[in-house]
Structures are given as structure tokens and as C-alpha cells.
XYZ file of C-alpha atoms in Angstrom:
323
model
C 0.000 0.000 0.000
C 1.278 3.459 -0.798
C 2.598 5.513 2.079
C 0.113 8.193 3.237
C 0.863 11.758 2.261
C 2.303 13.984 4.969
C -0.258 16.607 6.112
C 0.798 20.164 5.530
C -0.207 23.194 7.608
C -2.021 26.043 5.923
C 0.259 28.884 4.981
C -0.564 32.276 6.545
C -1.557 34.985 4.122
C -1.882 38.723 4.633
C -0.046 39.387 7.885
C -0.366 43.156 7.647
C -3.354 45.077 8.926
C -6.101 45.453 6.356
C -7.012 49.058 5.603
C -10.163 49.962 7.481
C -10.402 46.534 9.131
C -9.182 44.833 12.264
C -5.438 44.081 12.430
C -4.486 40.643 11.210
C -4.262 38.277 14.173
C -6.972 40.059 16.203
C -9.809 37.781 17.397
C -12.671 37.601 14.937
C -16.046 37.462 16.651
C -18.897 37.419 14.124
C -22.536 37.115 15.186
C -23.840 33.573 15.612
C -26.464 34.170 12.950
C -24.856 35.536 9.819
C -26.382 37.759 7.159
C -25.290 36.086 3.955
C -25.326 36.833 0.235
C -24.587 34.355 -2.558
C -22.882 35.727 -5.627
C -23.422 33.172 -8.381
C -26.457 30.915 -7.949
C -24.939 28.063 -9.918
C -24.983 24.463 -8.802
C -22.537 25.067 -5.948
C -23.571 28.509 -4.725
C -27.296 27.827 -4.525
C -26.798 24.561 -2.634
C -24.310 26.024 -0.135
C -26.630 28.974 0.387
C -29.498 26.575 1.109
C -27.309 24.642 3.551
C -26.374 27.853 5.375
C -30.043 28.822 5.582
C -30.873 25.377 6.965
C -28.194 25.962 9.629
C -30.005 29.098 10.780
C -28.218 31.850 8.870
C -30.065 34.588 6.969
C -29.440 34.281 3.243
C -30.897 37.584 2.124
C -29.745 37.980 -1.473
C -28.409 35.994 -4.410
C -27.452 36.766 -7.981
C -28.612 34.804 -10.989
C -29.083 35.859 -14.586
C -29.797 32.650 -16.501
C -33.126 30.916 -16.347
C -31.537 27.964 -14.542
C -29.990 30.241 -11.902
C -33.269 32.046 -11.312
C -35.025 28.704 -10.917
C -32.421 27.543 -8.390
C -32.873 30.731 -6.343
C -36.638 30.265 -6.312
C -36.342 26.603 -5.325
C -33.383 26.556 -2.945
C -33.226 30.135 -1.649
C -36.856 31.263 -1.457
C -36.119 33.908 1.188
C -33.345 35.515 -0.872
C -33.969 38.327 -3.323
C -32.420 38.013 -6.777
C -30.233 41.101 -7.065
C -27.275 42.411 -9.026
C -23.774 41.425 -7.955
C -23.061 44.759 -6.268
C -26.417 44.706 -4.446
C -25.761 41.184 -3.189
C -22.332 42.232 -1.902
C -23.808 45.213 -0.055
C -26.613 43.115 1.450
C -24.201 40.420 2.700
C -23.100 42.362 5.757
C -21.431 39.368 7.431
C -20.574 36.818 4.737
C -20.430 37.001 0.952
C -20.155 33.607 -0.749
C -18.675 33.981 -4.236
C -19.373 30.895 -6.345
C -18.361 31.884 -9.861
C -16.160 30.035 -12.397
C -12.450 29.918 -11.535
C -11.358 32.072 -14.447
C -13.952 34.760 -13.652
C -13.184 35.015 -9.940
C -10.360 37.569 -10.043
C -12.319 40.013 -12.220
C -15.451 39.682 -10.081
C -13.567 40.373 -6.834
C -11.657 43.291 -8.358
C -14.882 44.767 -9.686
C -16.632 44.564 -6.323
C -13.681 46.244 -4.602
C -13.463 48.960 -7.255
C -17.162 49.848 -7.062
C -17.234 50.137 -3.271
C -19.651 47.229 -2.832
C -17.543 45.648 -0.086
C -17.249 46.814 3.506
C -14.468 46.503 6.125
C -14.887 43.506 8.418
C -17.080 41.599 5.979
C -15.956 38.035 5.156
C -15.728 37.067 1.499
C -15.503 33.315 0.913
C -14.967 31.925 -2.550
C -15.701 28.292 -3.433
C -12.941 27.757 -6.014
C -10.693 24.783 -5.455
C -7.999 26.157 -7.732
C -7.563 29.524 -5.969
C -6.404 30.393 -2.484
C -6.403 33.797 -0.803
C -4.293 35.786 -3.260
C -7.208 36.161 -5.663
C -9.045 38.053 -2.896
C -6.276 40.660 -2.436
C -8.362 43.517 -3.943
C -11.019 42.826 -1.302
C -8.454 42.590 1.492
C -7.125 45.999 0.419
C -10.485 47.549 1.375
C -10.681 45.768 4.739
C -12.500 42.545 3.849
C -11.540 39.262 5.523
C -10.581 36.537 2.989
C -11.525 32.856 3.011
C -11.149 30.039 0.458
C -13.805 27.392 1.069
C -14.028 24.595 -1.495
C -16.452 21.681 -1.058
C -14.927 18.421 -2.261
C -18.131 17.233 -3.876
C -19.833 17.211 -7.252
C -23.119 19.133 -7.464
C -26.301 18.940 -9.530
C -27.842 22.146 -8.148
C -30.923 20.318 -6.839
C -32.308 19.706 -3.335
C -30.846 16.185 -3.472
C -27.384 17.739 -3.091
C -28.209 18.846 0.445
C -28.331 15.248 1.604
C -24.846 14.630 0.201
C -23.157 17.418 2.182
C -23.043 15.572 5.503
C -19.467 14.589 6.296
C -17.808 15.874 3.130
C -14.463 17.657 3.242
C -13.873 21.338 2.506
C -10.498 22.525 1.295
C -9.988 25.611 3.467
C -7.321 28.283 3.254
C -7.681 31.046 5.844
C -5.643 33.582 7.802
C -4.918 32.413 11.329
C -7.498 34.731 12.889
C -10.243 33.343 10.610
C -9.571 29.671 11.259
C -12.058 29.309 14.162
C -14.727 31.044 12.089
C -13.939 28.871 9.047
C -14.160 25.718 11.162
C -17.514 26.851 12.541
C -18.816 27.639 9.067
C -17.799 24.221 7.755
C -19.437 22.591 10.772
C -22.649 24.518 10.030
C -22.507 23.047 6.529
C -22.150 19.570 8.028
C -18.604 19.130 6.746
C -15.016 18.662 7.882
C -12.232 21.206 7.172
C -9.037 20.161 5.418
C -6.486 22.962 5.834
C -4.704 23.597 2.537
C -1.699 25.917 2.268
C -1.851 28.812 -0.173
C 0.960 27.370 -2.299
C -0.769 23.967 -2.425
C -4.166 25.032 -3.764
C -3.379 24.192 -7.404
C -2.052 20.753 -6.444
C -5.064 20.128 -4.206
C -7.427 21.023 -7.023
C -5.465 19.037 -9.612
C -5.776 15.952 -7.397
C -9.543 16.320 -7.137
C -9.979 17.011 -10.849
C -7.726 14.073 -11.729
C -9.693 11.765 -9.450
C -13.268 12.891 -10.046
C -13.458 14.527 -13.477
C -11.166 12.030 -15.165
C -13.053 9.209 -13.464
C -16.200 10.262 -15.318
C -14.274 10.265 -18.599
C -12.748 6.870 -17.824
C -16.095 5.289 -16.937
C -17.715 6.608 -20.110
C -14.767 5.388 -22.194
C -15.216 1.919 -20.707
C -18.960 2.040 -21.370
C -18.404 3.056 -24.993
C -15.954 0.225 -25.594
C -18.412 -2.275 -24.082
C -21.059 -1.018 -26.501
C -18.562 -1.547 -29.314
C -18.205 -5.125 -28.045
C -21.960 -5.657 -28.308
C -22.961 -5.131 -24.671
C -26.427 -3.533 -24.572
C -26.309 -2.269 -20.980
C -22.708 -1.446 -20.094
C -23.735 0.318 -16.899
C -25.079 -2.993 -15.547
C -21.752 -4.690 -16.230
C -19.625 -1.851 -14.885
C -21.536 -0.841 -11.748
C -20.547 -3.694 -9.370
C -17.024 -3.906 -10.782
C -16.299 -0.193 -10.502
C -17.865 0.145 -7.059
C -15.682 -2.686 -5.756
C -12.576 -1.257 -7.446
C -13.186 2.209 -5.971
C -13.835 0.888 -2.479
C -10.750 -1.321 -2.630
C -8.566 1.522 -3.942
C -9.667 3.865 -1.155
C -9.106 1.171 1.464
C -5.997 -0.593 0.175
C -4.185 1.907 -2.052
C -1.919 0.263 -4.624
C -2.550 -3.147 -3.053
C -5.951 -3.001 -4.765
C -4.338 -3.259 -8.216
C -5.525 -6.241 -10.267
C -5.655 -7.046 -13.959
C -3.204 -7.785 -16.746
C -0.839 -4.871 -16.151
C -0.329 -5.705 -12.477
C 0.297 -9.338 -13.468
C 2.681 -8.456 -16.289
C 0.480 -10.139 -18.918
C 2.147 -8.593 -21.958
C 0.258 -10.730 -24.482
C -3.139 -9.719 -23.128
C -2.208 -6.042 -23.104
C -0.871 -6.333 -26.667
C -4.221 -7.702 -27.847
C -6.009 -4.856 -26.034
C -3.913 -2.286 -27.861
C -4.336 -3.926 -31.257
C -8.113 -4.098 -30.906
C -8.378 -0.532 -29.639
C -6.235 0.705 -32.521
C -8.609 -0.971 -34.976
C -11.926 -0.154 -33.285
C -11.498 3.028 -31.256
C -8.152 4.695 -31.996
C -9.157 7.711 -29.897
C -8.976 5.455 -26.823
C -5.515 4.093 -27.572
C -3.438 6.958 -26.170
C -5.423 7.215 -22.882
C -5.196 3.448 -22.387
C -1.432 3.516 -22.961
C -0.895 6.444 -20.593
C -2.875 4.838 -17.786
C -1.364 1.401 -18.353
C 2.168 2.827 -18.175
C 1.361 4.661 -14.947
C -0.305 1.528 -13.557
C 2.841 -0.456 -14.348
C 5.003 2.139 -12.586
C 2.842 2.004 -9.476
C 2.638 -1.804 -9.526
C 6.446 -2.037 -9.677
C 6.916 0.555 -6.913
C 4.377 -1.217 -4.693
C 6.048 -4.602 -5.203
C 3.014 -5.987 -7.036
C 5.024 -6.503 -10.235
C 8.670 -7.605 -10.293
C 10.873 -5.506 -12.602
C 12.050 -8.629 -14.452
C 8.449 -9.678 -15.127
C 7.609 -6.152 -16.210
C 10.121 -5.974 -19.064
C 7.959 -7.655 -21.763
C 4.987 -5.575 -20.668
C 6.955 -2.334 -20.803
C 8.106 -3.228 -24.302
C 4.474 -3.560 -25.369
C 3.546 -0.296 -23.632
C 6.309 1.507 -25.492
C 3.908 1.417 -28.429
C 6.517 0.097 -30.845
C 4.872 -3.278 -31.408
C 1.421 -1.758 -31.935
C 2.806 0.845 -34.307
C 4.564 -1.872 -36.284
């Protein structure tokens, strides 16, 4: 089994006093019931807003322009008024949740700071996994307290999501004085904080995207190839196999590896590659990349002896298939 990763402490950010706000390091004592605004009523923002409301906080305003966003506000945040971004920021006197796409976050925060929509002492919490606190620097410059609060979960933007929040992890990056507040906020959402250093946010997010987003691609690739093989209901074939593989991987790490690569079955893998090249060439490169990485991990974990791996690695070099 792979050795567990060493936990890392969150890196402090913004040690200087914020203009117009309390000095960094001073105790932060917000009211128990927060007045909250949600900027971006997408799948994540609307659900987190609903969870905060269920925890007893006052979600007074939300922003949504598309028909889907307006519908989510009406369904999940019935007490919140649909307002413009600047109006939401002004109404969120205690906590502004910013749930916008990663690439839009910096411009949104800068715009709110520039227009005077933010107030000293207010907390602004973004839900991006990829960003830490630096993206909130324009808000900090006007006295706002910064928080990165990313739920490690996939969302549909429906009430069913609320039942999935219990016990999930939140990747949190916060200044030292905001840590107790962040922990309380995560507890109100029913989750558990995982403290992520500012410099580690991109790696944290890459790990989640690699595991979750690429898993969806991998499962659909497998389903497509089963259809090519004549299987009418690939989901029925895959469901018990993939559930067992996921559970074993989470419990056993690399000791959960099975299959032809972990056994060094070069002939079987060669036939896989030949058939993929003929039937679904778009799947050949992903299969090769994952098989090579699987071989590396199997060798490192002692599941595959280097001597037994040599024929397999020759096949995975692609030379035989190309020939």
C-alpha cells in the first residue's frame, strides 16, 4: 500500500493590517447568525446557500441571470432576493459567498472592490478549489476578511445535493485569525475542514480534478468500448465492478491493483492495444498512458517484479502496436 501523504499546515496569508479593518491576528467574533449573500447561484452557490439557511443563517440575497440560476434561487433560496452582484455584496453584511467560475473570480472580486460594494470587516468566501487567498487581495485591500472554502463534492444544483453534504471535506485556506470562524462555518454546513496551504491550492485542485473529473471520462470510455463489443447495458456490467474497485482503492491503495498490467500479462495487453487501434483509436493513447502509470505504481508497490515487467513495458512503449 502506498505511504500516506504527509499533512501540511495552511500557509498564513496577509499578515499586515487590512485598511479599514481589524489588524491581522486580532480575534474575529462574528454574530452567531450571519447575514449572507450568494454571488453566483450556480450548482454550488445555490446549494451552499441553502445549507447555510438550513443551519439558521439569513441568506438575504443571491445573484442569478440565466433561467436555470433564477429557478435555483426560487427553489433553494426562497427567502433571498435576486439582485445584481453589487447589491448582493452590499446586502451580505457578514458573509459574501462567491461561487463563480475559476477564471472569472479575479475580475469579479476586483470589480466589487473597485465599485465600493464591499465593507471593512465583511468576510468574502470563494468556493474555487484552484484559488487560495491571493485572488481576494483587492477585497483585502479595502478591509474585507478573505476565506477560500471549497467543497470536495460534485453538485447537480438540486435539493438532493443537500443530503450529500453531511461529512464531506472542505479545502480551506484562511488567515490564522479566521480559522475558528472557518471551522464553525464548515461545521454549520455539516462538513469537515481540510487545511490547505496557499501554495498547495493548485495541487489540491489538480488531485480532485484528476480523481473525479477524469473518473467520469474513464467510466464513459469503458462504457463506450463495451457497446462496441456488443454489450447492450454497459452500466449494468460496470456498476458492481467499478464500485468494488473504488472501495478497494480507497481502502488498500496500490494493493488493490488487479488485472493484466499488475500481473505483467504482456500478451493480453498487446491484444487490447491492437483491438483498440482498430476499433477506437481515440482510446488508444489514454489506455497507454494509464497502463504505463499503472505499471510504474505496480512495480513501486512490489506488485510486479521488474524482471516480469520488461515484456509488458516493451508492449507499452507502443513500438509493437505501431509496427
